[in-house]
mmCIF file of C-alpha atoms and ligand atoms in Angstrom:
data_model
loop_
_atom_site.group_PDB
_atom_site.id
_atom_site.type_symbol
_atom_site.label_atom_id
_atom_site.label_comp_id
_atom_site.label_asym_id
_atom_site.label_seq_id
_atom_site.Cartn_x
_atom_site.Cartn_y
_atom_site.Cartn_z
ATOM 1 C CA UNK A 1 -26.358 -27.582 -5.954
ATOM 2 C CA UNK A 2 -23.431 -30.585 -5.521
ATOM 3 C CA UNK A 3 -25.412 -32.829 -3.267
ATOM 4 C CA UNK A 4 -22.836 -35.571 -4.422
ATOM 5 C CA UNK A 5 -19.130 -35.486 -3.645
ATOM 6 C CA UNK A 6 -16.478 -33.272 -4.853
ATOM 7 C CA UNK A 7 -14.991 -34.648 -7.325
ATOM 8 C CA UNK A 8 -13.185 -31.395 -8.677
ATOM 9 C CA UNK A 9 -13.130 -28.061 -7.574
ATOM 10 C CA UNK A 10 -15.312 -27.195 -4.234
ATOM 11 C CA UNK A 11 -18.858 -25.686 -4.625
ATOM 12 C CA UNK A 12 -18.460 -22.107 -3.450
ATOM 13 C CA UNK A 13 -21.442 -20.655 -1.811
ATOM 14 C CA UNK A 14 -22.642 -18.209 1.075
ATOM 15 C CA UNK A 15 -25.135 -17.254 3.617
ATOM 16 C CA UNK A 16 -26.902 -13.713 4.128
ATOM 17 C CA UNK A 17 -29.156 -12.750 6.562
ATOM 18 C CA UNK A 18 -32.521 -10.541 6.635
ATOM 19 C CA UNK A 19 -31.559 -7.218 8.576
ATOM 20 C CA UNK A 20 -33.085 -6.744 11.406
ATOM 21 C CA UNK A 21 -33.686 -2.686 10.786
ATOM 22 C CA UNK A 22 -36.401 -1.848 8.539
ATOM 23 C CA UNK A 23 -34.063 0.573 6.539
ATOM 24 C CA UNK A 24 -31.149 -2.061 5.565
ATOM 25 C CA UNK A 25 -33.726 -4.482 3.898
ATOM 26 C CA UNK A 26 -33.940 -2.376 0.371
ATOM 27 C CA UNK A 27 -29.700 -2.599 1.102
ATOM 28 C CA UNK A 28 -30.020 -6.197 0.978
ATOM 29 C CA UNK A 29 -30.812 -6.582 -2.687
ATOM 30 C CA UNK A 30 -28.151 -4.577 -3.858
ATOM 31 C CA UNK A 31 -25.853 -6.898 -1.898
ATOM 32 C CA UNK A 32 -27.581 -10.094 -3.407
ATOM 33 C CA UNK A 33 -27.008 -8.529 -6.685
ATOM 34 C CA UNK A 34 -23.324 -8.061 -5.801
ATOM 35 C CA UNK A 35 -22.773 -11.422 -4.481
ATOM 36 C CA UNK A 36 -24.689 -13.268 -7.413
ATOM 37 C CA UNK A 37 -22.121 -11.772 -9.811
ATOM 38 C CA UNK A 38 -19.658 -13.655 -8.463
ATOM 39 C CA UNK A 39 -22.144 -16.627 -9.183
ATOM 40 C CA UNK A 40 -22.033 -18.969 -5.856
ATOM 41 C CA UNK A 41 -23.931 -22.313 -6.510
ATOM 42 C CA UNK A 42 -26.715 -21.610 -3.397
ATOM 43 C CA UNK A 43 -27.196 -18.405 -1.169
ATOM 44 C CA UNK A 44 -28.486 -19.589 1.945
ATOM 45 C CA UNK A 45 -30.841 -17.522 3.659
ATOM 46 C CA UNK A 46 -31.162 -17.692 7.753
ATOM 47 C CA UNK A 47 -34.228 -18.058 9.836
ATOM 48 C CA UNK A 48 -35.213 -16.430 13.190
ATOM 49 C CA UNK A 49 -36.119 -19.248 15.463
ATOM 50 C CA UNK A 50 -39.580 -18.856 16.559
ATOM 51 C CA UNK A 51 -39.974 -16.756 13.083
ATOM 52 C CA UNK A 52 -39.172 -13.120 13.768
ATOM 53 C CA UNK A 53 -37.923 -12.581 10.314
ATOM 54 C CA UNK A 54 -39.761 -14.879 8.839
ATOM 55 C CA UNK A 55 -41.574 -13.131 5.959
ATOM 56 C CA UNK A 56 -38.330 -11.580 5.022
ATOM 57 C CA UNK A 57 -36.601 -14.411 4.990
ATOM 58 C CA UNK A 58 -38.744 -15.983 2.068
ATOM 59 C CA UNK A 59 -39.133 -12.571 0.437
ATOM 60 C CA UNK A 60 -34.951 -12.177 0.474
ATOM 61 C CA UNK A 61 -34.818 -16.044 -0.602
ATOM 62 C CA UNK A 62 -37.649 -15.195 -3.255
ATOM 63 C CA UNK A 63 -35.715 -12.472 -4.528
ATOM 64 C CA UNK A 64 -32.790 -15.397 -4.822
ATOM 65 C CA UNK A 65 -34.358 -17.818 -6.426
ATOM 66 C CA UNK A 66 -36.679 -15.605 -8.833
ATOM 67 C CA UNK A 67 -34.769 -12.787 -9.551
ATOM 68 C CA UNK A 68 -30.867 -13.714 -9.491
ATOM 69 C CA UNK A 69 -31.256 -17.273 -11.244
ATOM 70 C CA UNK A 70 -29.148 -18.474 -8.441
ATOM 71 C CA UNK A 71 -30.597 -21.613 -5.952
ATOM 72 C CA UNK A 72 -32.165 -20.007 -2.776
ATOM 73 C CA UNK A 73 -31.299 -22.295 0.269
ATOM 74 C CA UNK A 74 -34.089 -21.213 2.811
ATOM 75 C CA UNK A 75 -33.038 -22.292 6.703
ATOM 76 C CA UNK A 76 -36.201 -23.066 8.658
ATOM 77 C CA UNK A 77 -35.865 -23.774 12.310
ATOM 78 C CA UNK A 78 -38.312 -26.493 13.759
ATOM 79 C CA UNK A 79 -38.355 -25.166 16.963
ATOM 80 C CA UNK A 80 -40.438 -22.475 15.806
ATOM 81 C CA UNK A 81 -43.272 -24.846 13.961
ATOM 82 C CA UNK A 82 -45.947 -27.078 14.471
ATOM 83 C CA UNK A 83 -46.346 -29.587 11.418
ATOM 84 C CA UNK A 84 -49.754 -27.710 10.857
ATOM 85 C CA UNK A 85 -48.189 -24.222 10.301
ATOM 86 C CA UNK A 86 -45.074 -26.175 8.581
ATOM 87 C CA UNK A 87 -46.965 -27.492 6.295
ATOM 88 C CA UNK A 88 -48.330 -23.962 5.706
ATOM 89 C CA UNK A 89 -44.552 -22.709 5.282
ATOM 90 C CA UNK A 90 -43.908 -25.632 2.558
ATOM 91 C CA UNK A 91 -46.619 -23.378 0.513
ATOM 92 C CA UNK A 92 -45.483 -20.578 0.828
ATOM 93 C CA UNK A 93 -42.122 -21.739 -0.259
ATOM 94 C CA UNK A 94 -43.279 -23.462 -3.111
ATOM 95 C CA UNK A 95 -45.263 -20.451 -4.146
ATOM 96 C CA UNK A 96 -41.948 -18.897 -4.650
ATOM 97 C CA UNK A 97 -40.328 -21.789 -6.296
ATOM 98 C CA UNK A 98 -37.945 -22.948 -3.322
ATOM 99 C CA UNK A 99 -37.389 -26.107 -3.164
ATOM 100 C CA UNK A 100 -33.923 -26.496 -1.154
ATOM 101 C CA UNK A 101 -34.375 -26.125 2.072
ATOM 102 C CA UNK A 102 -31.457 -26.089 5.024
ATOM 103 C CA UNK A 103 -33.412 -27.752 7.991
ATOM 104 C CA UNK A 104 -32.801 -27.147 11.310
ATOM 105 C CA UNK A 105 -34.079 -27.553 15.187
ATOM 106 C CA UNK A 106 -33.013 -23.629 16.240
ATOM 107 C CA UNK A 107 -32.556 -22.537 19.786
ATOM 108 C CA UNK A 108 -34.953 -21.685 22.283
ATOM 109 C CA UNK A 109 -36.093 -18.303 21.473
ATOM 110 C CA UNK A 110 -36.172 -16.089 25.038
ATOM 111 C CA UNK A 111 -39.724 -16.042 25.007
ATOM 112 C CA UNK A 112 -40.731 -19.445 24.569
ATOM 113 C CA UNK A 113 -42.158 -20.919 27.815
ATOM 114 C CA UNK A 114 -41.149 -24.345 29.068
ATOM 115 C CA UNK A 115 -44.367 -26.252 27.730
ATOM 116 C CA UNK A 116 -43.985 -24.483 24.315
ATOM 117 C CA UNK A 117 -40.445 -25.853 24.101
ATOM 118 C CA UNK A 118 -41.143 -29.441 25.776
ATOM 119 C CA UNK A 119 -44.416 -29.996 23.440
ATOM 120 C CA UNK A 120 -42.415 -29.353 20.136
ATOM 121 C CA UNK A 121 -43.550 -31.314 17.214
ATOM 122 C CA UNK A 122 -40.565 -31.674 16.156
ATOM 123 C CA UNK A 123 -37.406 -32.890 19.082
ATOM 124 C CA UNK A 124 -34.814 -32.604 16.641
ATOM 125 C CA UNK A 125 -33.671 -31.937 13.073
ATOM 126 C CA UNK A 126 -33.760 -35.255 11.996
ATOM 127 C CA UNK A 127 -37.668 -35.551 12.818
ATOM 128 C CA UNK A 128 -38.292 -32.518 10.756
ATOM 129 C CA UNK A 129 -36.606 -33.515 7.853
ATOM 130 C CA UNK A 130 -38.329 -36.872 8.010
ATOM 131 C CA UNK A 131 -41.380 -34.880 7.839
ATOM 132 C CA UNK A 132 -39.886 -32.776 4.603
ATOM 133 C CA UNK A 133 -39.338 -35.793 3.051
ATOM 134 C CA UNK A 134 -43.125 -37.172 3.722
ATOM 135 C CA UNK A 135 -44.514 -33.784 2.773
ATOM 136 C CA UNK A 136 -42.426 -33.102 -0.555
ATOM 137 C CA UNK A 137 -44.390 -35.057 -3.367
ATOM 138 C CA UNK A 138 -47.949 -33.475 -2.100
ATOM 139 C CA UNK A 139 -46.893 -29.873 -1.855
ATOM 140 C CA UNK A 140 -43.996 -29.672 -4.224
ATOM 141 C CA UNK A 141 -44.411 -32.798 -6.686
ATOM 142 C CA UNK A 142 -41.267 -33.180 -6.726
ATOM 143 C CA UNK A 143 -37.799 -33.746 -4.476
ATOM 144 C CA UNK A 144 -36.769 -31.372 -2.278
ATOM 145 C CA UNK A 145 -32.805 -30.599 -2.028
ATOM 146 C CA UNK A 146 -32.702 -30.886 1.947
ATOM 147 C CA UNK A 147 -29.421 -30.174 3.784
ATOM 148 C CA UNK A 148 -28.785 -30.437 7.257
ATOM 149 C CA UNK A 149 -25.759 -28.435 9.841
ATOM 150 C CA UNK A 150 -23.257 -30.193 11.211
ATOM 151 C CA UNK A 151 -20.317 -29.002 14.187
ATOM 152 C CA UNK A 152 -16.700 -30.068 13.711
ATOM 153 C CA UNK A 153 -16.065 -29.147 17.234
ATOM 154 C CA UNK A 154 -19.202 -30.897 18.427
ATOM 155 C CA UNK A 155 -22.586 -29.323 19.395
ATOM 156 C CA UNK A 156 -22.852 -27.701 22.501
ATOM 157 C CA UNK A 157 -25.355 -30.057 23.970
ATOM 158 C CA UNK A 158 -24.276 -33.089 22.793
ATOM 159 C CA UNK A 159 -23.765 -35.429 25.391
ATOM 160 C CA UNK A 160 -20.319 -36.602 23.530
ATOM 161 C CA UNK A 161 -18.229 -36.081 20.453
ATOM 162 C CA UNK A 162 -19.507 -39.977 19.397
ATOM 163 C CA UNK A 163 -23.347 -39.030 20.338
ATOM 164 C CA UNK A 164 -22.929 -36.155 17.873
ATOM 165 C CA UNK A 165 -21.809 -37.892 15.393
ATOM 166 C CA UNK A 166 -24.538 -40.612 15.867
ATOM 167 C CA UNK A 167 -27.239 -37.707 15.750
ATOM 168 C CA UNK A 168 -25.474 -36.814 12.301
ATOM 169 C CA UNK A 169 -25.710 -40.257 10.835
ATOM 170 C CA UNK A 170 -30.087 -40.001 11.955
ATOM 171 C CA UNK A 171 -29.720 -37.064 9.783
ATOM 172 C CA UNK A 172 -28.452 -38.904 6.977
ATOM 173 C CA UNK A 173 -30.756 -41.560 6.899
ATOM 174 C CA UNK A 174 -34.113 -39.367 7.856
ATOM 175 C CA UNK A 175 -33.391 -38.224 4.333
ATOM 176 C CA UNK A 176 -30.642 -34.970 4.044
ATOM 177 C CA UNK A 177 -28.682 -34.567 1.028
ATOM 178 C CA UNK A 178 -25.951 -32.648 2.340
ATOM 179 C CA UNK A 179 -24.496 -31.084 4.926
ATOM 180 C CA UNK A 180 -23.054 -27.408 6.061
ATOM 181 C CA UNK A 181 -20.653 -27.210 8.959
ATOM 182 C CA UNK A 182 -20.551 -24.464 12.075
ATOM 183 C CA UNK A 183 -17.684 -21.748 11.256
ATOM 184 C CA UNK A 184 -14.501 -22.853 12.192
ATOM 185 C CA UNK A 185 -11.023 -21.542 12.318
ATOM 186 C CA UNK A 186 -8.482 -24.783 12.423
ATOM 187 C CA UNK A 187 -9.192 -26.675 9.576
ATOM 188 C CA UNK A 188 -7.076 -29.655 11.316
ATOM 189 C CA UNK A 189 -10.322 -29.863 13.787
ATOM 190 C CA UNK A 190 -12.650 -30.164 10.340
ATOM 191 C CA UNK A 191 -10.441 -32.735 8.719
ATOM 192 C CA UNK A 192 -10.652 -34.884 12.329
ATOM 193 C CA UNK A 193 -14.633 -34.391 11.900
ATOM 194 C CA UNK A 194 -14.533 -35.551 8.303
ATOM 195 C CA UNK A 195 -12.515 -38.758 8.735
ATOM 196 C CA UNK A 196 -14.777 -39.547 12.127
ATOM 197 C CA UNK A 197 -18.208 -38.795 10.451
ATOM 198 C CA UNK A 198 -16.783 -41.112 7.414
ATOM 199 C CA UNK A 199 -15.628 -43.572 9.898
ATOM 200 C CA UNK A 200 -19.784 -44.006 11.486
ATOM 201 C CA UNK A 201 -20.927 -44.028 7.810
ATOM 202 C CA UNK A 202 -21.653 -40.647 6.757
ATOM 203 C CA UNK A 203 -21.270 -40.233 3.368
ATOM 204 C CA UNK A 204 -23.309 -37.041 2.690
ATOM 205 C CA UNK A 205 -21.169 -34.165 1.144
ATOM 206 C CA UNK A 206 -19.922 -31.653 4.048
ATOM 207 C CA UNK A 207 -20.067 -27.981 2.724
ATOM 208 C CA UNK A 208 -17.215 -26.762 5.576
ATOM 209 C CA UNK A 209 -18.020 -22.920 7.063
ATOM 210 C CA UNK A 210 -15.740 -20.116 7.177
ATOM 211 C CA UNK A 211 -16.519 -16.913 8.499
ATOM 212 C CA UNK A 212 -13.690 -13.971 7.978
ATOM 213 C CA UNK A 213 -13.279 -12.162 11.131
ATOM 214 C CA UNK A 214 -13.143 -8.500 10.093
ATOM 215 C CA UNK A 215 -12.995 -7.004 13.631
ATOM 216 C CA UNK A 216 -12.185 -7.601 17.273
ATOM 217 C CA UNK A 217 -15.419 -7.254 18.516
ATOM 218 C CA UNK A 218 -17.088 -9.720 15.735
ATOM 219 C CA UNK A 219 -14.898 -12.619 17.016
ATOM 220 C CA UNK A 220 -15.475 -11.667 20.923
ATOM 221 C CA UNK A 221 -19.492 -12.479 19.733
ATOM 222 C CA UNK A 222 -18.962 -15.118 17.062
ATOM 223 C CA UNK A 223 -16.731 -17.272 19.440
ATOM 224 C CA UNK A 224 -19.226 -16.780 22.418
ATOM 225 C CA UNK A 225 -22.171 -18.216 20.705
ATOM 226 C CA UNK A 226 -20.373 -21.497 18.316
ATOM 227 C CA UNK A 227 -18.312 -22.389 21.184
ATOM 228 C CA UNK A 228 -15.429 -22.352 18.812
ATOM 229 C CA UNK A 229 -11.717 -22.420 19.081
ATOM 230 C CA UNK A 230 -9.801 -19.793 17.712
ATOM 231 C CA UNK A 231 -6.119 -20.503 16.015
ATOM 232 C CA UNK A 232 -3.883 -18.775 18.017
ATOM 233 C CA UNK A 233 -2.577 -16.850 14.338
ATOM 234 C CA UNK A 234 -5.598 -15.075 14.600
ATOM 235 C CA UNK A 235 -5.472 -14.187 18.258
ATOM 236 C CA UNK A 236 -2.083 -12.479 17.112
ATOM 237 C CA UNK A 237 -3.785 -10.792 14.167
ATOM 238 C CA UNK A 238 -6.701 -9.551 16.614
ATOM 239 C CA UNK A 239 -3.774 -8.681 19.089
ATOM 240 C CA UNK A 240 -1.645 -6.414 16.011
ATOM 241 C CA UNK A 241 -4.186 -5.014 14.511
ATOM 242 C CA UNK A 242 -7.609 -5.008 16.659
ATOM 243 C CA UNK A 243 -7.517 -1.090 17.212
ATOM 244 C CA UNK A 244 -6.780 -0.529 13.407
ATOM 245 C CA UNK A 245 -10.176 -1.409 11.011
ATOM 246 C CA UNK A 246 -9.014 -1.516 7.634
ATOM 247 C CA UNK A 247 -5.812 -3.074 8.366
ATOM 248 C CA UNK A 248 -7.774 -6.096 10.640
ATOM 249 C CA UNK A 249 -10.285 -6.649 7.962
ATOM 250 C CA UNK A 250 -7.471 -6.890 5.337
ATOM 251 C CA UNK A 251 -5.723 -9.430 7.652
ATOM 252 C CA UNK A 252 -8.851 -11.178 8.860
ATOM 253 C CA UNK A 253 -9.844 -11.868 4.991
ATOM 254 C CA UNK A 254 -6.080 -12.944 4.544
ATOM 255 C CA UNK A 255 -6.405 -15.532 7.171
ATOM 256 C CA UNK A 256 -9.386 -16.739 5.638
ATOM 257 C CA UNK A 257 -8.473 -17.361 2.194
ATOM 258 C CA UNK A 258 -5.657 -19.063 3.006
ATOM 259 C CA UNK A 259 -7.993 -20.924 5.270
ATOM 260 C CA UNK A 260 -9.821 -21.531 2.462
ATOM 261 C CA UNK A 261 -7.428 -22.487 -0.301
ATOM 262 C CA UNK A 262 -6.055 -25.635 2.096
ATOM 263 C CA UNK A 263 -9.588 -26.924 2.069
ATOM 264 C CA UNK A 264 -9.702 -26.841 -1.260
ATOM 265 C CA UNK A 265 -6.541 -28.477 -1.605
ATOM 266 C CA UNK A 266 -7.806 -31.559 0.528
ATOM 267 C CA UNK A 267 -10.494 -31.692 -2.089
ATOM 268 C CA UNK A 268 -13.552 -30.562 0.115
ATOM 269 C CA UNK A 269 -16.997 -30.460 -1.497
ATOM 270 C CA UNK A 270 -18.076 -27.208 -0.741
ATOM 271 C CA UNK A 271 -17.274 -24.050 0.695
ATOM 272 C CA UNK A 272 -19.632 -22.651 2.763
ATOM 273 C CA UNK A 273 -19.099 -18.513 3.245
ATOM 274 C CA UNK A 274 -20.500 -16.798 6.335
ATOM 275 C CA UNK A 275 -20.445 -13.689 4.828
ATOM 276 C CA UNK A 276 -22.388 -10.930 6.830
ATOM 277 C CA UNK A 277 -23.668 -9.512 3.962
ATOM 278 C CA UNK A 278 -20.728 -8.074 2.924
ATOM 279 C CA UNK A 279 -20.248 -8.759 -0.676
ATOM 280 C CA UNK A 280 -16.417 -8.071 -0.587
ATOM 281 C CA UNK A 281 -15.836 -11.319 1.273
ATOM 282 C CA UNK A 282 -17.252 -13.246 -1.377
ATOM 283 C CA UNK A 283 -15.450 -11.527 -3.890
ATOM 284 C CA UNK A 284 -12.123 -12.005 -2.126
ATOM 285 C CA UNK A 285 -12.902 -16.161 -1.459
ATOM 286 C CA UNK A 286 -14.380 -16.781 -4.622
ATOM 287 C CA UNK A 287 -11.697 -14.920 -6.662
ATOM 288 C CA UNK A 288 -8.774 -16.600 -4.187
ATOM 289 C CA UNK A 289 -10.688 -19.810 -4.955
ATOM 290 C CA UNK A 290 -11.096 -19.523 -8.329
ATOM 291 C CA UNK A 291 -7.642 -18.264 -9.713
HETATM 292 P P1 FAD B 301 -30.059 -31.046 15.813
HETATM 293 O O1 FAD B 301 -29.452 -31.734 14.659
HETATM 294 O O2 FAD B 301 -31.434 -31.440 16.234
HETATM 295 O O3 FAD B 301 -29.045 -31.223 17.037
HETATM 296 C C1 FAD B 301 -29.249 -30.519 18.266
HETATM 297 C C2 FAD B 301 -28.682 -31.351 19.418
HETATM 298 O O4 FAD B 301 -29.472 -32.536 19.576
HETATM 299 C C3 FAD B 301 -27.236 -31.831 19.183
HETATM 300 O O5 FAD B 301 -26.577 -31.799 20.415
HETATM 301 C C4 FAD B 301 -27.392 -33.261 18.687
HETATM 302 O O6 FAD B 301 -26.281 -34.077 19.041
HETATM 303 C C5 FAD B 301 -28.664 -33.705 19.399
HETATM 304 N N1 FAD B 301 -29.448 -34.645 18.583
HETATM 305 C C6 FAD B 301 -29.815 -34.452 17.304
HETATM 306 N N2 FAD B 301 -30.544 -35.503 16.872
HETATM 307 C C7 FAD B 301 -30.628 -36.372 17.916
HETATM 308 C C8 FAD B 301 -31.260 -37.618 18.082
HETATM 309 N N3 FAD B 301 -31.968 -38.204 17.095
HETATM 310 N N4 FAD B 301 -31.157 -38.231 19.303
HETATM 311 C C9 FAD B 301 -30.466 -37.628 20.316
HETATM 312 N N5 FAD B 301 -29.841 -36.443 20.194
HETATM 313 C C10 FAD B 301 -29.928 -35.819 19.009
HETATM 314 N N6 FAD B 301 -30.066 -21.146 13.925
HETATM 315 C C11 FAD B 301 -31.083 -20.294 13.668
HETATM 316 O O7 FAD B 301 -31.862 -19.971 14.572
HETATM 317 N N7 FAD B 301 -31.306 -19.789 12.403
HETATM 318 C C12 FAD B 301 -30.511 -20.116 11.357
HETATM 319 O O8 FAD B 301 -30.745 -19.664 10.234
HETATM 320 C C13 FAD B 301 -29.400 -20.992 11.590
HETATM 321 N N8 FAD B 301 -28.564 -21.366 10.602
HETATM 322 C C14 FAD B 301 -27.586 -22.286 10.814
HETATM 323 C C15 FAD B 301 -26.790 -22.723 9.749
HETATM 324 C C16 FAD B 301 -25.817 -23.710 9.946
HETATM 325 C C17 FAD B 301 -24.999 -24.187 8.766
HETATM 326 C C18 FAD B 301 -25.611 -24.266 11.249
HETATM 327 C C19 FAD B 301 -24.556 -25.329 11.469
HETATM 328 C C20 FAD B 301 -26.367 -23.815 12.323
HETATM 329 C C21 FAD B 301 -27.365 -22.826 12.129
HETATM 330 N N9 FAD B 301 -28.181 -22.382 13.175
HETATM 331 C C22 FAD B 301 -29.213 -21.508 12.925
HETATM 332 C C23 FAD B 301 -27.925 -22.820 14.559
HETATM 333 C C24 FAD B 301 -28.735 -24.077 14.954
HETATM 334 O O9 FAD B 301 -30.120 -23.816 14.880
HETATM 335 C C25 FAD B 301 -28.340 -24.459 16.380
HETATM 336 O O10 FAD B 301 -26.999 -24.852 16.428
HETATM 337 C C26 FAD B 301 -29.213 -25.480 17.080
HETATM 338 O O11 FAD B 301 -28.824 -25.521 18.458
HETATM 339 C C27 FAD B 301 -29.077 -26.899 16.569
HETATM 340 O O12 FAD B 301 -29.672 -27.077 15.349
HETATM 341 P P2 FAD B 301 -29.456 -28.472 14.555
HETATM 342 O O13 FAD B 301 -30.307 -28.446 13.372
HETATM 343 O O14 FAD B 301 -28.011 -28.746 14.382
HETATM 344 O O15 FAD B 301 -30.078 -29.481 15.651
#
């Protein structure tokens, strides 16, 4: 995994999550297999706050790591831990030979009461990955590769832009090695990010996220919950061809490769895929990227 700077080509990669129905998780292997063909650097793996998938979530990041030959990047959400049972989860990890880890605070699951959320161990990202870093030479022996996510349009509960950015630069020094943005669309917004994040003093290397938008209804949900603005091209594209599947995931992967190649032009380190576990999106960045 580049934890340093690009100093080349950007460090492909991609996320995949653990279904949530019982008879897609045998599907998810196959589509591991796919996407390791096309040999990212890290798969990231996500994490239900408050740990509803948790046991897949190692066993599909096991499956990574052990099986593939390609670096596992296992989220873990705070919210959902005490140090006690986080601690715990640092075994199990190591057990499977994990040992990057994308930490994270979460959101509040629905069910969490008030005095559950309130009495957290851990307030924020940065306090958990302070902890990583104390806990990493007694249960791995060695370093842990620990990266941290970042929001080029600004978290939604950040007070400000600047207070954001402040919160990113506690990341830094609590110990992260890199960092992976929120999905965006206008990569003018990321570059803004990038310049004010190296203006405070953050030097990590950003990974930037792009998600393709496939359908109508995916960017209705994916908008709703990242709070993030949509280039008006793609409104069009959602507009022309909404009502028409194969011809809006054809233009929603065409929108994001060309996304994609300008990053790479401005000499990004890493690009982060949101893939959905589809293995064709990969294939499509990767070989875009690549050629
Ligand atoms: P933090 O870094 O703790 O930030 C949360 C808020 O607190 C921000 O507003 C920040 O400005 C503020 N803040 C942070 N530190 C301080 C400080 N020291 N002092 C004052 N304010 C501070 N969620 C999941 O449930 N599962 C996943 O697998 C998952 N994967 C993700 C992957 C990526 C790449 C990203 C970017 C997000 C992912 N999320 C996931 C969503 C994430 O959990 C939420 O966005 C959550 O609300 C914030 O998590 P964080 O780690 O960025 O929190």
């Amino acid at each position: 995994m580049n934890n340093r700077n690009n100093n080349g080509s950007p460090e492909l990669s991609c996320e995949i999550f653990p279904p949530k129905k019982d008879g897609e998780f045998e599907r998810v292997f196959e589509i591991i297999d796919r996407i390791a063909e096309c040999k990212p650097a890290f798969i990231s793996v996500t994490y239900g706050a408050g740990g509803s998938n948790a046991g897949k979530a190692i066993e599909i990041s096991s499956y990574i790591q052990n099986q593939t030959g390609i670096t596992a990047l296992s989220h873990l959400t705070s919210v959902g831990f005490s140090a006690s049972a986080l601690r715990e989860e640092l075994k199990a990890l190591k057990e499977h030979n994990i040992t990057s880890i994308l930490a994270l605070r979460g959101d509040r699951p629905q069910a969490m009461s008030d005095e559950q959320f309130n009495s957290r161990d851990f307030e924020h990202a940065s306090d958990m990955i302070r902890f990583l870093r104390e806990e990493e030479q007694s249960v791995f022996q060695s370093s842990l590769t620990i990266a941290g996510g970042c929001y080029p349009e600004c978290h939604p509960e950040a007070k400000s832009f600047e207070a954001d950015l402040e919160a990113l630069l506690t990341k830094q020094q609590a110990g992260c090695d890199m960092l992976i943005s929120q999905l965006f669309f206008e990569n003018d917004r990321f570059y803004s990010f990038l310049d004010a994040a190296r203006a405070k003093g953050i030097t990590l290397p950003v990974h930037a996220g792009i998600m393709p938008i496939t359908s109508a209804n995916q960017l209705g949900r994916t908008v709703t919950l990242s709070g993030t603005h949509v280039a008006k091209e793609l409104l069009d594209l959602i507009d022309r061809f909404g009502d028409q599947p194969e011809e809006m995931k054809k233009a929603g992967v065409d929108f994001a490769v060309r996304q994609a190649l300008d990053l790479k032009e401005r000499g990004v380190d890493g690009i982060h895929v949101y893939a959905m576990n589809k293995p064709e999106l990969c294939e499509a960045l990767f070989n875009a990227l690549r050629g």
